[in-house]
Short mmCIF file of C-alpha atoms in Angstrom, two decimals:
data_model
loop_
_atom_site.label_atom_id
_atom_site.label_comp_id
_atom_site.label_asym_id
_atom_site.label_seq_id
_atom_site.Cartn_x
_atom_site.Cartn_y
_atom_site.Cartn_z
CA UNK A 1 37.92 244.86 193.68
CA UNK A 2 40.38 243.46 196.25
CA UNK A 3 39.13 239.89 196.10
CA UNK A 4 41.05 237.08 197.75
CA UNK A 5 40.22 233.46 197.06
CA UNK A 6 41.21 230.24 198.76
CA UNK A 7 41.20 226.71 197.48
CA UNK A 8 39.93 224.34 198.58
CA UNK A 9 37.10 225.70 200.68
CA UNK A 10 37.06 222.55 202.75
CA UNK A 11 39.13 219.42 202.87
CA UNK A 12 39.03 216.17 204.78
CA UNK A 13 42.17 214.12 205.00
CA UNK A 14 43.60 211.15 206.85
CA UNK A 15 46.05 211.58 209.66
CA UNK A 16 49.63 211.60 208.40
CA UNK A 17 48.90 213.05 204.98
CA UNK A 18 49.81 216.52 203.73
CA UNK A 19 47.34 219.15 202.60
CA UNK A 20 48.03 222.20 200.45
CA UNK A 21 45.88 225.32 200.67
CA UNK A 22 46.12 228.06 198.06
CA UNK A 23 45.54 231.76 198.58
CA UNK A 24 45.17 234.01 195.57
CA UNK A 25 44.67 237.74 195.15
CA UNK A 26 42.41 237.92 192.11
CA UNK A 27 42.52 241.53 191.04
CA UNK A 28 45.55 243.01 192.72
CA UNK A 29 49.12 242.24 193.49
CA UNK A 30 50.11 241.30 196.99
CA UNK A 31 53.72 241.37 198.03
CA UNK A 32 52.67 240.29 201.51
CA UNK A 33 50.15 237.69 202.55
CA UNK A 34 49.30 236.40 205.99
CA UNK A 35 48.10 233.03 207.20
CA UNK A 36 45.81 232.65 210.19
CA UNK A 37 44.11 229.78 211.91
CA UNK A 38 40.88 230.04 213.79
CA UNK A 39 39.29 227.58 216.19
CA UNK A 40 35.52 227.58 216.80
CA UNK A 41 34.30 230.59 218.72
CA UNK A 42 37.82 231.97 218.87
CA UNK A 43 39.68 234.82 217.31
CA UNK A 44 42.12 234.70 214.43
CA UNK A 45 45.64 233.71 215.35
CA UNK A 46 48.41 234.78 213.03
CA UNK A 47 50.59 231.88 211.97
CA UNK A 48 53.01 233.48 209.56
CA UNK A 49 53.73 236.35 207.23
CA UNK A 50 54.41 235.39 203.65
CA UNK A 51 56.52 237.68 201.50
CA UNK A 52 56.85 237.19 197.78
CA UNK A 53 60.25 235.85 196.84
CA UNK A 54 61.52 235.35 200.36
CA UNK A 55 61.12 233.04 203.31
CA UNK A 56 58.05 233.33 205.45
CA UNK A 57 58.21 234.75 208.94
CA UNK A 58 56.56 232.49 211.49
CA UNK A 59 54.96 233.50 214.74
CA UNK A 60 56.26 232.11 217.98
CA UNK A 61 55.09 228.58 218.56
CA UNK A 62 54.28 227.85 214.92
CA UNK A 63 56.39 225.04 213.47
CA UNK A 64 57.82 226.12 210.15
CA UNK A 65 58.56 222.54 209.11
CA UNK A 66 54.98 221.53 209.72
CA UNK A 67 53.34 224.53 208.08
CA UNK A 68 55.22 225.14 204.86
CA UNK A 69 54.57 228.44 203.17
CA UNK A 70 55.50 229.34 199.64
CA UNK A 71 54.87 232.73 198.06
CA UNK A 72 56.08 232.22 194.55
CA UNK A 73 54.25 235.03 192.81
CA UNK A 74 52.59 238.35 193.57
CA UNK A 75 49.18 236.72 193.50
CA UNK A 76 49.68 233.30 195.07
CA UNK A 77 50.74 231.96 198.44
CA UNK A 78 50.39 228.36 199.53
CA UNK A 79 50.23 226.78 202.96
CA UNK A 80 51.03 223.09 203.22
CA UNK A 81 50.12 221.29 206.40
CA UNK A 82 52.54 218.38 206.52
CA UNK A 83 51.83 215.12 208.30
CA UNK A 84 48.48 216.44 209.45
CA UNK A 85 46.99 215.26 212.72
CA UNK A 86 43.52 215.70 214.19
CA UNK A 87 44.70 218.65 216.29
CA UNK A 88 45.49 220.49 213.05
CA UNK A 89 41.80 220.52 212.22
CA UNK A 90 40.87 224.16 212.05
CA UNK A 91 39.71 227.02 209.85
CA UNK A 92 42.66 228.44 207.93
CA UNK A 93 42.33 231.95 206.57
CA UNK A 94 44.70 233.96 204.45
CA UNK A 95 44.83 237.67 203.85
CA UNK A 96 46.63 239.81 201.34
CA UNK A 97 47.78 243.37 201.56
CA UNK A 98 46.54 245.51 198.73
CA UNK A 99 49.66 247.57 198.24
CA UNK A 100 47.75 250.10 196.18
CA UNK A 101 45.83 251.39 199.19
CA UNK A 102 47.41 254.02 201.36
CA UNK A 103 47.04 252.06 204.57
CA UNK A 104 47.97 248.70 203.11
CA UNK A 105 44.60 247.24 203.95
CA UNK A 106 44.43 243.50 204.51
CA UNK A 107 41.73 241.69 202.58
CA UNK A 108 40.77 238.24 203.70
CA UNK A 109 40.01 235.07 201.86
CA UNK A 110 36.90 232.99 202.56
CA UNK A 111 38.83 230.45 204.60
CA UNK A 112 39.55 226.74 204.28
CA UNK A 113 38.02 224.26 206.66
CA UNK A 114 40.43 221.40 207.36
CA UNK A 115 39.29 218.24 209.05
CA UNK A 116 41.90 215.61 209.82
CA UNK A 117 40.53 212.17 210.64
CA UNK B 1 52.08 241.24 226.27
CA UNK B 2 50.31 243.19 223.58
CA UNK B 3 46.66 242.41 223.29
CA UNK B 4 43.42 243.68 221.98
CA UNK B 5 40.37 242.77 223.98
CA UNK B 6 36.67 243.29 223.92
CA UNK B 7 34.38 244.27 226.75
CA UNK B 8 31.39 242.16 225.67
CA UNK B 9 31.60 238.72 224.12
CA UNK B 10 27.93 238.73 223.06
CA UNK B 11 25.47 241.46 222.21
CA UNK B 12 21.80 241.07 221.46
CA UNK B 13 19.83 243.97 219.99
CA UNK B 14 16.42 244.57 218.54
CA UNK B 15 16.14 245.16 214.82
CA UNK B 16 16.21 248.88 214.15
CA UNK B 17 18.13 249.75 217.28
CA UNK B 18 21.66 251.05 217.27
CA UNK B 19 24.50 248.70 218.26
CA UNK B 20 27.73 249.61 219.97
CA UNK B 21 30.60 247.15 220.07
CA UNK B 22 33.60 248.03 222.19
CA UNK B 23 37.25 247.14 222.06
CA UNK B 24 40.24 247.90 224.29
CA UNK B 25 43.78 247.83 223.04
CA UNK B 26 47.02 247.95 224.93
CA UNK B 27 49.70 248.92 222.42
CA UNK B 28 50.04 252.69 222.39
CA UNK B 29 52.27 252.37 219.30
CA UNK B 30 49.41 251.06 217.18
CA UNK B 31 48.68 253.51 214.41
CA UNK B 32 45.85 251.89 212.53
CA UNK B 33 42.70 250.12 213.60
CA UNK B 34 40.19 248.08 211.68
CA UNK B 35 36.82 246.52 212.32
CA UNK B 36 35.96 243.26 210.61
CA UNK B 37 32.69 241.36 210.34
CA UNK B 38 32.79 237.60 210.16
CA UNK B 39 29.77 235.50 209.30
CA UNK B 40 29.70 231.84 210.17
CA UNK B 41 32.03 229.78 208.01
CA UNK B 42 33.38 232.78 206.13
CA UNK B 43 36.45 234.95 206.20
CA UNK B 44 36.51 238.37 207.88
CA UNK B 45 35.01 241.20 205.90
CA UNK B 46 36.46 244.69 206.16
CA UNK B 47 33.96 247.18 207.60
CA UNK B 48 35.77 250.36 208.44
CA UNK B 49 39.16 251.56 209.52
CA UNK B 50 40.64 254.54 211.31
CA UNK B 51 44.10 255.97 211.68
CA UNK B 52 45.51 257.02 215.00
CA UNK B 53 45.47 260.70 214.04
CA UNK B 54 41.67 260.61 213.87
CA UNK B 55 39.07 260.12 216.57
CA UNK B 56 36.02 259.44 214.46
CA UNK B 57 35.24 258.08 211.05
CA UNK B 58 31.88 257.39 209.47
CA UNK B 59 30.81 254.95 206.84
CA UNK B 60 27.48 253.75 205.62
CA UNK B 61 25.49 253.04 208.81
CA UNK B 62 28.73 252.51 210.72
CA UNK B 63 30.89 254.82 212.79
CA UNK B 64 34.19 254.03 214.43
CA UNK B 65 35.35 256.04 217.42
CA UNK B 66 38.90 256.03 218.70
CA UNK B 67 39.90 257.28 222.13
CA UNK B 68 43.66 257.10 222.38
CA UNK B 69 43.69 258.46 225.91
CA UNK B 70 42.04 255.34 227.28
CA UNK B 71 43.02 253.09 224.36
CA UNK B 72 39.46 252.36 223.41
CA UNK B 73 37.84 251.67 220.07
CA UNK B 74 34.16 251.30 219.33
CA UNK B 75 31.99 250.39 216.39
CA UNK B 76 28.53 251.87 216.15
CA UNK B 77 25.99 250.35 213.79
CA UNK B 78 22.92 252.43 213.11
CA UNK B 79 19.52 250.86 212.56
CA UNK B 80 20.81 247.35 213.06
CA UNK B 81 19.41 244.79 210.66
CA UNK B 82 19.21 240.97 210.82
CA UNK B 83 21.94 240.84 208.19
CA UNK B 84 24.28 242.51 210.66
CA UNK B 85 24.24 239.39 212.82
CA UNK B 86 27.81 238.13 212.89
CA UNK B 87 30.98 238.17 214.95
CA UNK B 88 32.78 241.49 214.94
CA UNK B 89 36.52 241.75 215.48
CA UNK B 90 38.64 244.77 216.09
CA UNK B 91 42.25 244.64 215.01
CA UNK B 92 45.23 246.88 215.54
CA UNK B 93 48.40 247.30 213.58
CA UNK B 94 51.60 248.56 215.13
CA UNK B 95 53.42 249.67 212.01
CA UNK B 96 53.06 250.21 208.27
CA UNK B 97 52.45 246.96 206.48
CA UNK B 98 52.73 245.10 209.74
CA UNK B 99 50.75 242.27 211.10
CA UNK B 100 47.38 242.69 212.71
CA UNK B 101 46.51 241.74 216.25
CA UNK B 102 42.90 240.67 216.60
CA UNK B 103 40.61 241.05 219.55
CA UNK B 104 38.57 238.15 220.86
CA UNK B 105 35.42 239.08 218.98
CA UNK B 106 31.85 240.05 219.85
CA UNK B 107 28.93 238.06 218.58
CA UNK B 108 26.11 240.37 217.54
CA UNK B 109 22.64 238.89 217.43
CA UNK B 110 19.81 240.93 215.95
CA UNK B 111 16.29 240.02 217.00
CA UNK B 112 13.53 240.71 214.49
#
């Protein structure tokens, strides 16, 4: 149980275009999901906290108008990278809190590799 | 600011040996700690967790030790196998349902 999926697994796009990444909790409901980005050989950096039915909370330094987050249901959150540029190339990972566990464990998706040309 | 750091960025061990990966944290308000394993090109995989009211917790081949006095966390892997090769991250959480702060990671390499 507690499986989180992401789609697509990798995407290549041209500079200036927008890319949408989906994060789904497959066998549990997640009122809260998190979005991270990770550069090679680096740790995960939290971008934003996504709460179902409300606006996302962004970390300091993360542009909310560039990284649009929508959490429309208890099993789906989307991250849209708008007007992508080469510096947005990164590994984007989502996680979902399994509310059924006592400690609200975060389970991570497999990540999405974004390459902006 | 708040941070979680690791003492060793890389660790190389012989297959069959025990591995110890260390982590220091700075937020005394953190109440929950987790170790994740991340293989290349994949998302982090939950290994084991521990609450702040405990000092030791054991899983299958893994043990997490928590020393709140010196704000230190460690992950012990018994009889390390080639499949254990990955980057290991510790993470701390300051409150219920709150965000996680990740350490920099330790790359574990297991030599056959």
